[in-house]
XYZ file of C-alpha atoms in Angstrom:
477
model
C 0.000 0.000 0.000
C 1.303 3.451 -0.864
C 1.504 5.881 2.031
C 0.359 9.408 1.181
C 0.216 12.514 3.339
C -2.659 14.964 3.098
C -0.339 17.526 1.517
C 0.760 15.038 -1.160
C -2.890 14.278 -1.863
C -3.628 17.938 -2.470
C -0.519 18.527 -4.575
C -1.252 15.492 -6.718
C -4.899 16.538 -7.059
C -3.948 20.021 -8.251
C -1.260 18.838 -10.689
C -3.531 16.221 -12.166
C -6.569 18.466 -12.376
C -8.521 16.101 -10.151
C -11.553 17.397 -8.316
C -11.956 17.110 -4.577
C -14.730 14.583 -5.030
C -12.307 12.229 -6.774
C -9.711 12.503 -4.014
C -10.692 9.221 -2.391
C -9.813 7.335 -5.567
C -6.146 8.262 -5.194
C -5.537 6.750 -1.755
C -7.628 5.707 1.212
C -9.207 8.311 3.451
C -11.175 7.672 6.574
C -13.650 9.155 8.977
C -13.363 8.494 12.662
C -14.446 9.817 16.008
C -12.458 10.275 19.181
C -13.914 9.981 22.675
C -11.894 13.044 23.674
C -12.611 15.121 20.556
C -15.390 17.640 19.933
C -16.113 16.238 16.472
C -15.228 13.670 13.849
C -11.868 13.672 12.083
C -13.285 13.287 8.604
C -11.301 12.792 5.420
C -7.872 12.140 6.934
C -5.568 9.961 4.816
C -4.868 6.435 5.991
C -1.080 6.381 6.004
C -0.756 2.738 7.047
C -2.856 -0.349 7.729
C -1.301 -3.007 9.950
C -2.242 -5.842 12.252
C -0.751 -4.327 15.416
C 0.193 -0.719 16.151
C 2.593 0.020 19.011
C 2.555 3.564 20.361
C 5.877 4.401 21.991
C 9.340 3.347 20.853
C 11.071 2.669 24.147
C 12.787 -0.699 24.513
C 9.449 -1.875 25.925
C 7.650 -0.791 22.763
C 10.332 -2.079 20.399
C 10.403 -5.470 22.111
C 6.604 -5.695 21.884
C 6.812 -4.961 18.169
C 9.656 -7.423 17.572
C 7.927 -10.312 19.321
C 4.664 -9.744 17.442
C 6.443 -9.376 14.115
C 8.513 -12.518 14.601
C 5.276 -14.441 15.102
C 3.926 -13.195 11.785
C 2.026 -9.967 12.449
C 2.436 -6.808 10.383
C 3.452 -4.217 12.958
C 3.897 -0.440 13.001
C 5.668 1.452 15.796
C 5.199 5.164 16.475
C 7.805 7.218 18.360
C 7.842 10.985 18.943
C 11.642 11.231 19.342
C 14.324 10.738 16.680
C 15.229 7.223 17.767
C 14.139 4.180 19.722
C 15.037 3.200 23.272
C 13.240 5.700 25.494
C 14.898 6.172 28.877
C 17.768 3.836 27.942
C 18.820 5.995 24.988
C 17.066 9.370 24.900
C 17.353 9.858 28.662
C 20.908 8.407 28.807
C 20.180 5.820 31.546
C 22.772 3.168 30.649
C 22.161 0.550 33.358
C 20.040 -2.590 33.189
C 19.684 -4.524 36.414
C 20.358 -8.164 37.188
C 18.827 -11.012 35.197
C 19.343 -13.339 38.177
C 17.445 -13.814 41.415
C 18.551 -12.043 44.597
C 20.885 -14.913 45.546
C 22.371 -15.023 42.051
C 21.628 -18.724 41.791
C 18.867 -18.756 39.178
C 18.563 -16.793 35.953
C 15.073 -15.269 35.837
C 15.246 -12.955 32.783
C 16.317 -13.676 29.193
C 14.443 -12.932 25.963
C 15.176 -9.727 24.075
C 16.888 -8.146 27.068
C 19.728 -10.647 26.882
C 19.608 -10.914 23.079
C 20.089 -7.160 22.696
C 22.989 -7.067 25.138
C 24.613 -9.985 23.307
C 24.406 -7.935 20.118
C 26.097 -4.993 21.840
C 28.877 -7.258 23.130
C 30.067 -7.713 19.559
C 30.735 -3.963 19.423
C 32.389 -3.679 22.856
C 29.423 -1.550 23.836
C 28.389 -3.373 27.007
C 30.130 -4.450 30.203
C 28.703 -7.062 32.569
C 29.087 -7.128 36.330
C 27.710 -10.577 36.990
C 27.620 -10.340 40.792
C 26.014 -6.927 41.021
C 22.249 -6.768 41.640
C 22.020 -3.141 40.538
C 24.478 -2.658 37.661
C 24.465 -5.968 35.795
C 24.551 -4.511 32.251
C 26.385 -1.224 31.714
C 26.037 -0.191 28.079
C 26.647 2.629 25.628
C 23.257 4.299 25.141
C 24.124 5.627 21.695
C 25.204 2.202 20.445
C 21.943 0.797 21.809
C 19.971 3.344 19.813
C 21.560 2.078 16.582
C 21.059 -1.554 17.616
C 17.339 -0.947 18.142
C 17.136 0.593 14.649
C 18.570 -2.635 13.292
C 16.144 -4.773 15.295
C 13.205 -2.817 13.900
C 14.459 -3.014 10.306
C 15.480 -6.682 10.477
C 12.055 -7.657 11.747
C 10.222 -5.746 8.997
C 8.452 -3.427 11.435
C 7.001 -0.248 9.907
C 8.730 2.609 11.796
C 7.419 6.136 12.347
C 9.971 8.387 14.061
C 9.375 12.079 14.727
C 5.698 11.114 14.809
C 3.340 12.289 17.514
C 0.229 10.410 18.537
C -2.686 12.837 18.647
C -6.039 11.086 19.068
C -7.605 7.632 18.941
C -10.070 6.713 16.200
C -13.239 4.833 17.044
C -16.065 3.649 14.829
C -19.788 4.245 15.290
C -19.976 1.408 17.808
C -17.102 2.814 19.868
C -14.528 0.229 18.775
C -10.891 1.327 18.562
C -9.920 1.210 14.887
C -6.971 3.554 14.466
C -4.803 6.343 15.809
C -4.343 9.838 14.431
C -0.700 10.878 14.193
C 1.150 14.022 13.145
C 4.562 14.239 11.518
C 6.450 16.138 8.799
C 4.113 14.751 6.150
C 1.048 16.089 7.932
C -1.786 14.416 9.811
C -3.080 10.933 9.068
C -4.466 7.707 10.456
C -2.744 4.420 11.191
C -5.366 1.691 11.167
C -4.829 -1.555 13.039
C -6.651 -4.501 14.487
C -4.828 -4.399 17.841
C -2.991 -1.670 19.752
C -0.302 -1.560 22.427
C -0.002 1.621 24.482
C 3.709 1.834 25.333
C 3.769 5.626 25.674
C 4.817 5.531 29.321
C 2.156 8.080 30.238
C -0.792 6.000 28.952
C -1.575 8.616 26.295
C -3.782 6.324 24.210
C -5.650 4.860 27.179
C -6.199 8.296 28.698
C -7.556 9.780 25.485
C -9.878 6.824 25.148
C -11.299 7.721 28.547
C -10.094 4.600 30.360
C -9.797 4.708 34.131
C -6.361 5.875 35.235
C -4.854 7.051 38.507
C -1.954 9.288 39.497
C -0.403 9.130 42.944
C -0.181 12.227 45.078
C 3.490 11.472 45.763
C 4.913 10.712 42.313
C 8.486 9.473 42.240
C 10.444 12.528 41.007
C 12.170 12.554 37.598
C 15.912 12.944 36.998
C 17.910 14.632 34.248
C 21.066 12.633 33.476
C 24.181 13.942 31.757
C 27.467 12.767 30.263
C 30.768 14.080 31.651
C 34.444 13.644 30.917
C 37.186 13.643 33.575
C 34.726 12.624 36.269
C 35.904 12.037 39.850
C 33.093 10.529 41.851
C 34.684 10.630 45.306
C 35.628 14.274 44.926
C 32.171 15.153 43.625
C 30.371 13.455 46.504
C 32.426 15.334 49.095
C 31.949 18.699 47.367
C 28.237 18.096 46.862
C 27.693 17.313 50.541
C 29.434 20.494 51.635
C 28.414 22.962 48.928
C 25.317 21.611 47.153
C 22.941 23.934 48.985
C 24.923 26.980 47.846
C 24.037 26.122 44.238
C 20.458 25.066 45.002
C 21.149 21.430 44.115
C 18.337 19.415 45.746
C 19.216 16.800 48.314
C 18.182 13.592 46.601
C 20.152 10.560 45.477
C 23.271 10.289 43.286
C 24.517 7.399 41.161
C 26.126 6.857 37.760
C 28.217 4.624 35.524
C 30.944 4.764 32.900
C 30.044 4.111 29.270
C 31.982 1.005 28.126
C 35.032 1.605 25.931
C 34.873 5.379 26.528
C 36.071 7.991 29.034
C 32.509 9.210 29.504
C 30.611 9.042 32.782
C 26.822 9.100 33.030
C 25.650 10.961 36.130
C 22.154 10.666 37.568
C 22.450 13.314 40.255
C 19.553 15.708 39.757
C 16.101 15.605 41.322
C 13.025 17.558 40.197
C 10.380 17.747 42.880
C 6.715 18.663 42.608
C 6.185 18.108 38.883
C 3.674 15.850 37.137
C 5.179 15.157 33.723
C 1.813 14.333 32.166
C 1.062 18.073 32.373
C 2.578 20.168 29.597
C 3.571 23.057 31.857
C 5.106 20.788 34.488
C 7.010 18.797 31.879
C 8.439 21.984 30.390
C 9.499 23.341 33.770
C 10.947 19.964 34.784
C 13.141 19.854 31.656
C 14.425 23.382 32.303
C 15.009 22.752 36.013
C 16.893 19.532 35.266
C 19.290 21.338 32.955
C 19.683 24.150 35.506
C 20.783 21.581 38.061
C 23.332 20.119 35.625
C 24.807 23.584 35.116
C 24.769 24.135 38.875
C 26.817 20.949 39.273
C 29.322 22.263 36.737
C 29.497 25.670 38.457
C 30.003 24.025 41.836
C 32.865 21.881 40.542
C 34.485 24.831 38.741
C 34.489 26.794 41.985
C 35.594 24.105 44.425
C 37.667 21.850 42.181
C 39.266 24.273 39.703
C 42.144 21.893 38.940
C 39.722 19.299 37.595
C 39.097 19.624 33.866
C 35.498 18.428 34.108
C 33.632 18.604 30.809
C 29.912 18.341 30.058
C 29.548 16.368 26.810
C 25.858 15.461 26.458
C 22.401 16.220 27.786
C 19.393 13.924 27.340
C 16.772 14.387 24.650
C 14.111 13.734 27.277
C 14.034 13.878 31.062
C 14.131 10.533 32.850
C 10.601 10.013 34.180
C 10.036 7.393 36.873
C 6.292 7.586 37.254
C 3.186 9.337 35.982
C -0.241 7.821 35.266
C -1.252 4.214 35.809
C -4.032 2.418 33.938
C -6.622 0.489 35.927
C -6.306 -3.064 34.595
C -7.786 -6.451 35.431
C -5.429 -6.821 38.417
C -3.323 -4.476 40.508
C 0.000 -5.848 41.752
C -0.046 -5.162 45.495
C 2.873 -4.182 47.696
C 2.751 -7.559 49.424
C 2.630 -9.365 46.070
C 6.070 -7.943 45.354
C 7.577 -7.948 48.850
C 6.584 -11.570 49.510
C 7.374 -12.742 45.952
C 3.885 -14.003 45.159
C 3.788 -16.496 42.290
C 1.111 -16.014 39.616
C -0.330 -18.631 37.270
C -0.332 -15.980 34.517
C 3.097 -14.521 35.336
C 4.772 -12.956 32.298
C 7.719 -11.189 33.985
C 10.170 -11.884 36.794
C 12.203 -9.315 38.726
C 14.740 -9.181 41.535
C 15.563 -5.470 41.639
C 15.101 -4.152 45.153
C 11.978 -2.109 45.767
C 13.237 1.469 45.972
C 10.931 4.412 46.526
C 12.294 7.791 45.423
C 10.580 10.135 47.840
C 8.739 13.284 46.824
C 8.258 14.611 50.362
C 11.789 14.106 51.704
C 15.334 13.521 50.390
C 16.723 10.129 49.535
C 15.245 6.672 48.994
C 13.737 3.843 50.982
C 14.780 0.336 49.964
C 12.715 -2.759 50.714
C 14.541 -6.053 50.202
C 12.907 -9.437 49.776
C 14.773 -10.759 52.837
C 12.910 -8.281 55.029
C 15.578 -5.589 55.370
C 14.498 -1.952 55.030
C 16.988 0.882 54.469
C 16.474 4.632 54.253
C 19.415 6.101 52.331
C 20.235 9.797 52.070
C 23.502 10.918 50.443
C 25.984 12.227 52.979
C 24.215 10.641 55.943
C 24.455 7.194 57.573
C 21.878 4.691 56.341
C 18.946 3.966 58.643
C 18.626 0.194 58.680
C 15.656 -1.767 59.987
C 13.236 -4.477 58.966
C 9.833 -4.333 57.312
C 9.098 -7.905 58.435
C 10.692 -10.358 60.887
C 13.476 -12.672 59.779
C 12.447 -15.996 58.255
C 14.446 -19.160 57.426
C 13.569 -18.909 53.735
C 13.074 -15.726 51.695
C 11.652 -15.179 48.225
C 14.352 -14.433 45.673
C 12.242 -12.736 42.976
C 8.796 -11.280 42.366
C 6.474 -11.600 39.374
C 4.110 -9.524 37.241
C 0.868 -11.141 36.033
C -0.545 -10.726 32.541
C -3.756 -9.299 34.021
C -1.930 -6.181 35.206
C -1.372 -4.985 31.604
C -4.865 -5.679 30.228
C -7.424 -2.864 30.638
C -11.047 -3.976 31.185
C -12.408 -2.026 28.197
C -11.449 -2.084 24.483
C -10.905 -5.707 23.574
C -8.004 -4.931 21.213
C -5.860 -2.830 23.555
C -2.999 -3.607 25.949
C -0.566 -1.491 27.944
C 3.160 -2.107 28.222
C 5.457 -0.090 30.451
C 5.436 1.952 33.632
C 1.692 2.679 33.435
C 0.900 -0.909 34.451
C -1.479 -1.395 37.379
C 0.679 -1.651 40.514
C 0.595 -0.190 44.003
C 3.258 2.223 45.175
C 5.902 -0.049 46.749
C 5.450 -2.841 44.210
C 5.814 -0.340 41.378
C 9.030 1.057 42.852
C 10.798 -2.181 41.897
C 8.788 -3.364 38.911
C 9.369 -0.059 37.071
C 13.034 -0.719 36.112
C 13.854 -1.423 32.491
C 14.671 -5.150 32.619
C 11.154 -5.682 33.977
C 9.486 -3.284 31.551
C 11.232 -5.084 28.677
C 9.423 -8.290 29.655
C 6.063 -6.517 29.772
C 6.654 -5.368 26.201
C 7.420 -8.879 25.013
C 4.306 -10.235 26.743
C 2.099 -7.540 25.205
C 3.458 -8.301 21.744
C 2.890 -12.047 22.130
C -0.598 -11.658 23.623
C -1.684 -9.242 20.901
C -0.471 -11.631 18.213
C -2.326 -14.572 19.745
C -5.515 -12.495 19.941
C -5.032 -11.467 16.303
C -4.427 -15.041 15.212
C -7.638 -16.235 16.861
C -9.615 -13.045 16.260
C -10.527 -12.783 19.938
C -10.238 -10.067 22.630
C -6.849 -9.874 24.336
C -8.551 -10.654 27.644
C -9.681 -14.021 26.288
C -6.228 -15.213 25.245
C -5.172 -18.286 27.236
C -2.362 -17.196 29.555
C -0.844 -20.668 29.284
C -0.403 -20.151 25.548
C 1.117 -16.713 26.178
C 3.649 -18.197 28.583
C 4.475 -21.062 26.243
C 4.934 -18.718 23.284
C 7.173 -16.459 25.357
C 9.246 -19.464 26.386
C 9.551 -20.643 22.773
C 10.768 -17.163 21.835
C 13.618 -17.232 24.352
C 12.024 -15.826 27.502
C 12.420 -17.441 30.902
C 8.988 -18.400 32.186
C 8.747 -19.543 35.821
């Protein structure tokens, strides 16, 4: 099918002397309604027709698209930035956590997470710390961006970069039939049979009017940056003594070197009191994050003048930890995660500690599966306690059920990413990228199985989802 923009339609019509009434004979046009729109979007060109449309090109979205495409679906993926990878690339966060359980005895994650890192190994673009629970894969974000391009192309996925999702399309019966997007070619519709909302902020679900919720105490976002000539010990000492002078918020600081480079990625900023689903807050958060990066540079120039510290890169997009959540068929509870509840329909496993980035005070609280609780604030001694009594045997990983990414309405829609249905403490661990990657793969597989049987995603047999994931290289426990 040829893909035509509205502008190309008009230009071709004028050059060929074709009347407006004959416009529909050139290429498909469509009428649709949106639950959040004041009227119909009539006459927009259909720029693509696919089986499955994925909105959001993070690793979660890409992995959803890859799994569905490998099974035989025709898939399109829509991303508003210039490349794929989301937080891992555009936000510069170059750490993926452990693929083993907390005791490092059992591998619990594989699939496209491991496959992608294996691809980066061939380019010396990833380093592995096998015994570390928090920095297992340390990769070059820019190399990952190129690798994701290749994954998309190799798997014959239809890519739309620099393309912004605008509104959903529904038919007269209220069924979701397409999405309206805007890009350099103009405005048009991508039609599909099934949809995966991997936008992070649940943009599609929200504009369809699905039930969502936003916590009062959202985990604050962070602006990362790349530096050369970084000295972490010196920075930590200077920050503790002089951070307040430069209005650098007291939060939490970590970072990692990019493999095969002299570049250090710092995650040392903290933007409080902003909901990044709101346009004004998102704008102010981006500006404040960059102000804090400059403040760090100014502080180091003043108190470490002999250090030739250089700022080499800023992110394309602020690193957002949490915004909206979609109400799905099941909410993962705090105890589900802390006690490692096993689910019959589990589609993801995780061992990353549950860590809540506080909005109302500095630092983090960590909950470990062995019952230990730690409140950590940079420059201060850790406060160590227990959230439950000691037991002879502890869970070594937690799980995410398929039900937590299936909304109760719209039979052809799934979510994949940080807008899953999870309570506050459970979400604080589930949210990390190695877990989100698995949600993407499960959404892609489930959508394909629904497509293949022409049934609602909620009616797909979870046993078949798990078996298909396993056959595709995932670890299913």
